[in-house]
Coordinates of C-alpha atoms and ligand atoms in Angstrom, one line a residue:
M17 CA 43.8 -14.7 -54.1
E18 CA 45.2 -16.6 -51.1
E19 CA 46.2 -14.7 -48.0
K20 CA 49.9 -14.8 -47.3
L21 CA 51.7 -14.6 -44.0
F22 CA 55.0 -13.1 -42.9
L23 CA 56.3 -13.8 -39.5
I24 CA 58.3 -10.9 -38.0
K25 CA 60.7 -11.3 -35.1
L26 CA 61.2 -8.4 -32.7
G27 CA 64.3 -7.9 -30.5
E28 CA 64.8 -5.0 -28.2
I29 CA 61.1 -4.0 -28.4
S30 CA 60.1 -7.2 -26.6
L31 CA 62.3 -6.2 -23.7
K32 CA 60.5 -2.9 -23.1
G33 CA 58.4 -3.0 -19.9
L34 CA 55.3 -0.9 -19.7
N35 CA 56.0 0.9 -22.9
R36 CA 56.1 -2.3 -25.0
P37 CA 52.5 -1.9 -26.3
L38 CA 53.3 1.6 -27.5
F39 CA 56.5 0.4 -29.4
E40 CA 54.6 -2.5 -30.9
K41 CA 51.8 -0.3 -32.0
R42 CA 54.1 2.2 -33.6
L43 CA 55.9 -0.6 -35.5
K44 CA 52.6 -2.1 -36.7
N45 CA 51.5 1.3 -38.0
N46 CA 54.8 2.0 -39.7
I47 CA 54.7 -1.3 -41.6
K48 CA 51.0 -0.9 -42.6
L49 CA 51.6 2.7 -43.8
R50 CA 54.6 1.6 -45.8
L51 CA 52.6 -1.2 -47.5
R52 CA 49.9 1.2 -48.6
P53 CA 47.9 1.2 -50.9
Y54 CA 47.8 -2.5 -50.3
Y55 CA 45.7 -3.6 -47.4
S56 CA 47.4 -5.6 -44.6
R57 CA 46.6 -6.6 -41.1
I58 CA 49.0 -7.4 -38.3
K59 CA 48.4 -9.6 -35.3
K60 CA 50.8 -9.6 -32.4
E61 CA 52.0 -12.3 -30.0
K62 CA 54.9 -12.4 -27.6
G63 CA 58.0 -11.2 -29.4
R64 CA 56.4 -11.7 -32.8
L65 CA 54.2 -9.9 -35.3
Y66 CA 52.1 -11.8 -37.9
L67 CA 51.6 -9.8 -41.0
Y68 CA 48.8 -10.9 -43.3
C69 CA 48.1 -9.5 -46.8
T70 CA 46.6 -10.8 -49.9
D71 CA 47.5 -8.8 -53.0
C72 CA 50.7 -7.1 -52.0
P73 CA 53.7 -8.4 -54.0
D74 CA 56.3 -10.3 -52.0
S75 CA 59.1 -8.1 -53.3
L76 CA 57.5 -5.0 -51.7
I77 CA 56.9 -6.8 -48.4
I78 CA 60.6 -7.9 -48.4
S79 CA 61.9 -4.4 -49.2
V80 CA 59.7 -2.8 -46.5
L81 CA 60.5 -5.3 -43.8
S82 CA 64.3 -5.2 -44.5
T83 CA 64.3 -1.4 -44.1
T84 CA 61.9 -0.8 -41.1
F85 CA 63.6 -0.2 -37.8
G86 CA 62.3 -2.5 -35.1
V87 CA 62.2 -5.6 -37.3
V88 CA 65.0 -8.0 -36.4
A89 CA 64.2 -10.9 -38.8
F90 CA 61.3 -12.1 -40.9
S91 CA 60.3 -14.9 -43.1
K92 CA 57.4 -15.9 -45.3
S93 CA 55.4 -18.5 -43.4
Y94 CA 53.0 -21.2 -44.5
V95 CA 50.2 -22.1 -42.1
T96 CA 48.4 -25.4 -41.9
D97 CA 46.3 -27.4 -39.4
K98 CA 48.0 -29.2 -36.6
N99 CA 47.3 -32.5 -38.2
W100 CA 50.3 -34.6 -39.2
D101 CA 49.3 -35.4 -42.8
S102 CA 48.6 -31.7 -43.5
I103 CA 52.0 -30.7 -42.0
V104 CA 53.8 -33.2 -44.2
N105 CA 51.9 -32.0 -47.3
E106 CA 52.8 -28.4 -46.5
V107 CA 56.4 -29.2 -45.9
N108 CA 56.6 -30.9 -49.3
N109 CA 55.1 -27.7 -50.8
V110 CA 57.5 -25.4 -48.9
I111 CA 60.6 -27.3 -49.9
S112 CA 59.6 -27.2 -53.6
Y113 CA 60.5 -23.4 -53.4
A114 CA 63.9 -21.7 -52.7
P115 CA 66.1 -22.2 -50.9
F116 CA 65.3 -26.0 -50.9
D117 CA 64.2 -26.4 -54.5
N118 CA 67.7 -27.2 -55.9
G119 CA 67.8 -30.4 -53.8
I120 CA 71.4 -30.1 -52.7
G121 CA 73.4 -28.9 -49.7
T122 CA 73.1 -29.2 -45.9
F123 CA 70.1 -28.5 -43.8
K124 CA 68.5 -28.9 -40.4
V125 CA 64.9 -28.8 -39.1
I126 CA 64.2 -26.6 -36.1
S127 CA 61.0 -27.4 -34.3
K128 CA 59.3 -25.5 -31.5
R129 CA 56.2 -27.0 -29.8
A130 CA 54.3 -24.3 -27.9
D131 CA 51.3 -26.6 -27.8
K132 CA 52.5 -29.3 -25.5
N133 CA 49.5 -31.5 -26.3
F134 CA 50.7 -32.0 -29.9
M135 CA 51.3 -35.7 -30.8
Y136 CA 55.1 -35.5 -31.2
N137 CA 57.8 -33.6 -29.1
S138 CA 60.2 -31.2 -30.9
Y139 CA 62.9 -33.8 -31.3
K140 CA 60.5 -36.2 -33.0
I141 CA 59.0 -33.5 -35.2
S142 CA 62.5 -32.6 -36.4
C143 CA 63.5 -36.2 -37.1
E144 CA 60.3 -37.0 -39.0
L145 CA 60.4 -33.8 -41.1
G146 CA 64.1 -34.3 -41.8
G147 CA 63.0 -37.7 -43.3
V148 CA 60.4 -36.0 -45.5
I149 CA 63.1 -33.7 -46.9
L150 CA 65.6 -36.6 -47.5
D151 CA 62.8 -38.6 -49.2
K152 CA 62.3 -35.8 -51.7
Y153 CA 66.0 -34.8 -52.0
P154 CA 68.3 -37.8 -51.3
N155 CA 71.4 -35.8 -52.1
M156 CA 70.9 -33.3 -49.3
K157 CA 72.7 -33.9 -45.9
V158 CA 71.6 -33.1 -42.4
K159 CA 74.1 -30.8 -40.6
L160 CA 73.1 -29.5 -37.1
D161 CA 76.0 -27.1 -36.8
N162 CA 75.8 -24.2 -39.2
P163 CA 73.7 -25.8 -42.1
E164 CA 73.2 -24.0 -45.4
K165 CA 69.4 -24.1 -45.1
T166 CA 66.9 -24.4 -42.3
L167 CA 63.3 -25.5 -42.2
N168 CA 61.5 -24.1 -39.1
I169 CA 58.2 -25.4 -37.8
E170 CA 56.3 -23.9 -34.8
I171 CA 53.3 -25.7 -33.4
R172 CA 51.1 -23.1 -31.8
D173 CA 47.4 -22.5 -32.5
K174 CA 48.2 -23.9 -35.9
A175 CA 51.4 -25.2 -37.5
Y176 CA 53.7 -22.4 -39.0
I177 CA 56.3 -23.5 -41.4
Y178 CA 59.1 -21.3 -42.8
T179 CA 62.6 -21.5 -44.2
S180 CA 65.7 -19.4 -43.4
D181 CA 65.1 -15.9 -41.9
L182 CA 65.8 -12.7 -43.8
S183 CA 67.3 -9.9 -41.7
G184 CA 65.6 -6.6 -40.7
P185 CA 67.6 -3.6 -39.5
S186 CA 66.8 -4.1 -35.8
G187 CA 66.7 -0.9 -33.6
L188 CA 63.5 0.8 -32.5
P189 CA 60.5 1.9 -34.6
C190 CA 60.7 5.3 -36.1
G191 CA 58.8 7.9 -34.0
V192 CA 59.1 6.4 -30.5
S193 CA 62.0 8.7 -29.5
G194 CA 60.7 12.2 -30.6
K195 CA 62.0 14.3 -33.5
G196 CA 65.6 15.6 -34.3
L197 CA 66.8 18.0 -36.9
L198 CA 69.7 16.6 -38.9
L199 CA 72.3 19.0 -40.4
L200 CA 72.6 17.1 -43.7
S201 CA 75.6 18.0 -46.0
G202 CA 76.5 16.2 -49.2
G203 CA 79.3 14.2 -47.4
I204 CA 79.5 10.6 -46.2
D205 CA 79.0 11.3 -42.5
S206 CA 75.8 13.2 -41.9
P207 CA 73.5 10.7 -43.7
V208 CA 75.0 7.9 -41.5
A209 CA 74.4 10.1 -38.4
G210 CA 70.8 10.4 -39.4
Y211 CA 70.5 6.7 -40.0
L212 CA 71.9 5.9 -36.6
M213 CA 69.6 8.2 -34.8
S214 CA 66.6 6.8 -36.8
S215 CA 67.7 3.4 -35.6
R216 CA 67.0 4.5 -32.0
G217 CA 63.5 5.5 -33.0
M218 CA 64.1 9.1 -33.7
K219 CA 62.0 10.8 -36.4
I220 CA 64.4 12.9 -38.5
D221 CA 63.9 16.1 -40.6
C222 CA 66.9 17.7 -42.4
I223 CA 68.4 21.1 -42.9
Y224 CA 70.8 21.9 -45.7
F225 CA 72.8 25.1 -46.1
H226 CA 73.2 26.0 -49.7
A227 CA 75.5 28.8 -50.9
Y228 CA 74.6 29.2 -54.6
P229 CA 76.6 29.9 -56.8
Y230 CA 79.6 29.0 -54.6
T231 CA 78.0 25.6 -54.3
S232 CA 76.5 24.2 -57.5
E233 CA 73.0 23.1 -58.3
Q234 CA 74.4 19.6 -58.5
A235 CA 75.5 19.8 -54.9
L236 CA 71.8 20.5 -54.0
T237 CA 70.6 17.7 -56.2
K238 CA 73.0 15.4 -54.4
V239 CA 71.7 16.4 -51.0
E240 CA 68.1 15.9 -52.2
H241 CA 69.0 12.4 -53.4
L242 CA 70.5 11.7 -50.0
A243 CA 67.3 12.9 -48.2
E244 CA 65.3 10.6 -50.5
I245 CA 67.4 7.6 -49.5
L246 CA 67.2 8.6 -45.8
A247 CA 63.4 8.9 -46.1
K248 CA 63.2 5.1 -46.7
W249 CA 64.7 4.4 -43.3
N250 CA 62.6 7.1 -41.6
C251 CA 58.9 7.8 -41.6
G252 CA 59.4 10.1 -44.7
I253 CA 61.6 13.2 -44.5
S254 CA 61.4 17.0 -44.9
L255 CA 64.4 18.6 -46.4
N256 CA 64.7 22.3 -45.5
V257 CA 67.1 24.2 -47.8
V258 CA 68.5 27.4 -46.5
N259 CA 69.9 30.1 -48.8
F260 CA 73.2 30.6 -47.0
T261 CA 75.1 32.7 -49.5
K262 CA 74.7 36.1 -47.8
A263 CA 75.7 34.7 -44.5
E264 CA 78.8 33.1 -45.9
L265 CA 79.9 36.3 -47.6
W266 CA 79.2 38.3 -44.4
I267 CA 81.3 35.9 -42.4
K268 CA 84.1 36.2 -44.9
D269 CA 84.1 40.0 -44.6
H270 CA 83.5 40.3 -40.9
S271 CA 85.8 37.7 -39.2
S272 CA 89.4 36.8 -39.4
E273 CA 90.2 34.0 -41.9
S274 CA 91.2 31.5 -39.3
E275 CA 87.8 31.9 -37.7
H276 CA 85.7 31.4 -40.9
T277 CA 84.8 27.8 -40.3
L278 CA 83.9 28.3 -36.7
M279 CA 81.7 31.3 -37.4
M280 CA 80.0 29.4 -40.2
R281 CA 79.4 26.4 -37.9
A282 CA 78.0 28.8 -35.2
S283 CA 75.7 30.4 -37.8
M284 CA 74.5 27.0 -39.0
I285 CA 73.8 25.9 -35.4
K286 CA 71.9 29.2 -34.7
V287 CA 69.6 28.9 -37.7
S288 CA 69.1 25.1 -37.1
T289 CA 68.1 25.8 -33.5
E290 CA 65.5 28.3 -34.6
L291 CA 64.1 25.9 -37.3
A292 CA 64.1 23.0 -34.8
K293 CA 62.0 25.0 -32.4
K294 CA 59.5 25.9 -35.2
I295 CA 59.0 22.2 -36.2
N296 CA 59.1 20.8 -32.7
A297 CA 62.4 19.0 -33.1
K298 CA 64.0 18.6 -29.7
A299 CA 67.6 17.9 -30.7
L300 CA 70.1 18.7 -33.4
I301 CA 72.1 15.9 -35.1
T302 CA 75.4 16.3 -36.9
G303 CA 77.9 13.9 -38.6
E304 CA 80.9 15.1 -36.6
S305 CA 83.5 12.6 -35.5
L306 CA 86.1 13.7 -33.0
A307 CA 89.3 15.2 -34.5
Q308 CA 88.3 14.2 -38.1
V309 CA 88.8 17.9 -39.2
A310 CA 89.8 21.2 -37.5
S311 CA 86.2 22.1 -36.7
Q312 CA 85.7 18.8 -34.9
T313 CA 88.3 19.1 -32.1
L314 CA 87.0 19.1 -28.6
D315 CA 87.4 22.9 -28.2
S316 CA 85.6 23.6 -31.6
I317 CA 82.8 21.3 -30.5
S318 CA 82.5 23.0 -27.1
F319 CA 82.2 26.4 -28.9
T320 CA 79.5 25.2 -31.3
N321 CA 77.6 23.6 -28.4
S322 CA 77.6 27.0 -26.7
M323 CA 75.6 28.4 -29.6
T324 CA 72.4 26.3 -28.8
D325 CA 70.3 25.4 -25.9
L326 CA 69.2 22.1 -27.6
P327 CA 71.1 18.9 -27.1
V328 CA 73.4 18.2 -30.1
F329 CA 73.6 14.4 -30.9
R330 CA 76.8 13.3 -32.7
P331 CA 76.4 9.6 -33.1
L332 CA 79.7 9.3 -35.0
I333 CA 81.8 11.0 -32.4
G334 CA 83.8 7.9 -31.5
H335 CA 83.9 6.2 -34.8
D336 CA 86.5 6.0 -37.6
K337 CA 85.9 6.5 -41.3
D338 CA 85.9 2.7 -42.1
F339 CA 83.0 2.1 -39.7
I340 CA 81.1 5.1 -41.2
I341 CA 81.7 4.0 -44.8
D342 CA 80.4 0.5 -44.0
I343 CA 77.1 1.9 -42.8
A344 CA 76.9 4.3 -45.7
K345 CA 77.2 1.4 -48.0
K346 CA 74.6 -0.7 -46.1
M347 CA 72.1 2.1 -46.0
G348 CA 72.7 3.0 -49.7
T349 CA 74.1 6.6 -49.5
Y350 CA 77.8 5.9 -50.2
E351 CA 77.7 6.1 -54.0
T352 CA 75.8 9.4 -53.9
S353 CA 78.0 10.9 -51.1
I354 CA 81.2 10.3 -53.0
L355 CA 80.0 12.3 -56.1
P356 CA 82.5 15.2 -56.4
Y357 CA 80.3 18.3 -55.9
D358 CA 81.8 20.8 -53.4
D359 CA 80.0 21.7 -50.2
C360 CA 80.0 25.3 -49.0
C361 CA 82.3 24.5 -46.1
T362 CA 85.1 23.4 -48.5
I363 CA 84.9 26.5 -50.6
F364 CA 85.1 28.9 -47.7
S365 CA 87.6 26.9 -45.7
P366 CA 90.5 28.9 -44.4
K367 CA 94.1 27.6 -45.0
H368 CA 94.9 27.5 -41.3
P369 CA 91.7 27.1 -39.3
L370 CA 91.8 27.6 -35.5
L371 CA 92.2 24.1 -33.9
N372 CA 91.8 25.0 -30.2
P373 CA 89.4 28.0 -30.1
D374 CA 88.5 29.6 -26.8
T375 CA 84.7 29.6 -26.4
M376 CA 84.7 33.0 -24.7
I377 CA 86.9 34.7 -27.3
E378 CA 85.0 33.1 -30.2
S379 CA 81.6 34.0 -28.8
D380 CA 82.8 37.5 -28.6
S381 CA 83.9 37.4 -32.3
F382 CA 80.5 36.0 -33.2
Q383 CA 78.7 38.9 -31.4
K384 CA 81.0 41.5 -33.1
M385 CA 80.1 40.2 -36.6
N386 CA 76.6 41.4 -35.9
I387 CA 75.1 38.8 -38.2
Q388 CA 71.7 38.2 -36.5
S389 CA 69.5 40.0 -39.1
I390 CA 71.2 38.0 -41.9
L391 CA 70.5 34.7 -40.0
D392 CA 66.9 35.8 -39.7
E393 CA 66.8 36.2 -43.5
C394 CA 68.3 32.8 -43.8
L395 CA 65.5 31.4 -41.7
D396 CA 62.9 33.2 -43.9
S397 CA 64.6 31.8 -47.1
I398 CA 63.9 28.2 -46.2
Q399 CA 62.3 26.1 -48.9
T400 CA 60.9 22.7 -47.7
K401 CA 60.6 19.6 -49.8
Y402 CA 59.0 16.4 -48.6
Y403 CA 60.2 12.8 -49.4
S404 CA 57.9 10.0 -48.6
W405 CA 59.2 6.6 -47.6
Ligands
LIG529 P1 80.0 15.2 -43.9 O1 80.6 14.0 -44.5 O2 78.7 14.9 -43.2 O3 79.8 16.3 -44.9 P2 82.4 16.3 -42.9 O4 83.3 15.3 -42.5 O5 82.5 16.8 -44.3 O6 80.9 15.7 -42.7 P3 82.2 18.9 -41.9 O7 82.1 19.5 -43.3 O8 83.1 19.5 -40.9 O9 82.5 17.4 -41.9 O10 80.8 19.0 -41.3 C1 80.4 18.5 -40.1 C2 78.9 18.4 -39.9 O11 78.3 19.7 -40.1 C3 78.3 17.5 -41.0 O12 78.4 16.2 -40.7 C4 76.9 18.0 -41.1 O13 76.2 17.5 -40.0 C5 77.1 19.5 -40.8 N1 77.2 20.3 -42.1 C6 78.3 20.6 -42.7 N2 78.1 21.3 -43.9 C7 76.7 21.4 -43.9 C8 75.8 22.0 -44.9 N3 76.2 22.6 -45.9 N4 74.5 21.9 -44.6 C9 74.0 21.2 -43.4 N5 74.9 20.7 -42.6 C10 76.2 20.7 -42.8
LIG530 MG1 80.8 18.0 -45.3

């Protein structure tokens, strides 16, 4: 079987200074791991990676590259000798496939000549190859500004020919920014928060607080499905499911109704902090967005922050629901998130939650609940499932 080549364009990674080799190495490893069990090799050059593989299906390569953070754009490339007849032959071959094969529409040829000794300059290469395309498809039209199709050629050690780029998700490769623990609920927001932190190179593991039978088995299945989708954007994901029922009931019986949500948040943050330390995660991540609900006011957030000594990342803090929904649709979690199974927070929500809690007073209420031994039991109850990417 013939070896195929995909050209991968890098963005932000190429701007990194001394750390660049580390970032590139991580991205190479992530791509190779995701293509397993197929063998692949990756060569790097300034701002580019060249991915070679033989028996791996194109559909798998395309699905991996379009979901691997660090990849800005990619295209299947055809390589030939830097001899004009071979180039013309290969261009005729490339344009017999999509997107050129229907022979209609507008196009332009983009040429780059890294090898300045090549017989033609970039302008001449573009003109000549434009002629080749028009000879084969006389109904096509050249359009330099915003054409429907492009044919790219780069003259380097060899001639690389490819058509329009496909998009990758950009960002930084998973794993270059340490590990964070995402508080994953069944809603729209928290999966998006996980996606955004992953896009900055953070490896994510998840924790979910399940209050069976107040929250149904279906609610857990929904969260498992969300974790499975998130795993694709990450380097695989562990989902830690906490049995939270006893804690919920204790809070209900040992705090005033208006404090329930706050006490529950505080308990979740306490358990999450302990788990994070166990699994070497150095930050907590939540899907909170300022003022979206009562527990997400500035004062409520200050209170929950006081319950942990880890940084709490809230990548959605300044975003509205439309922005969040757009990302949920793009990353593939939206349809699952809107399934109608109640989360534990909704079931135990007070009618009139405190909007502007005082951190000192609420910390005191939390102490008085005397809930620590129950939170220790929660930590011991954790069951972990792993989803590979
Ligand atoms: P989401 O859409 O992510 O559920 P939300 O708008 O419903 O968020 P809240 O219910 O107030 O907001 O939850 C705020 C954040 O707390 C969530 O984004 C999530 O990070 C965390 N969280 C809430 N419930 C749970 C749960 N049962 N397990 C784990 N984390 C949770
Ligand atoms: Mg929720």
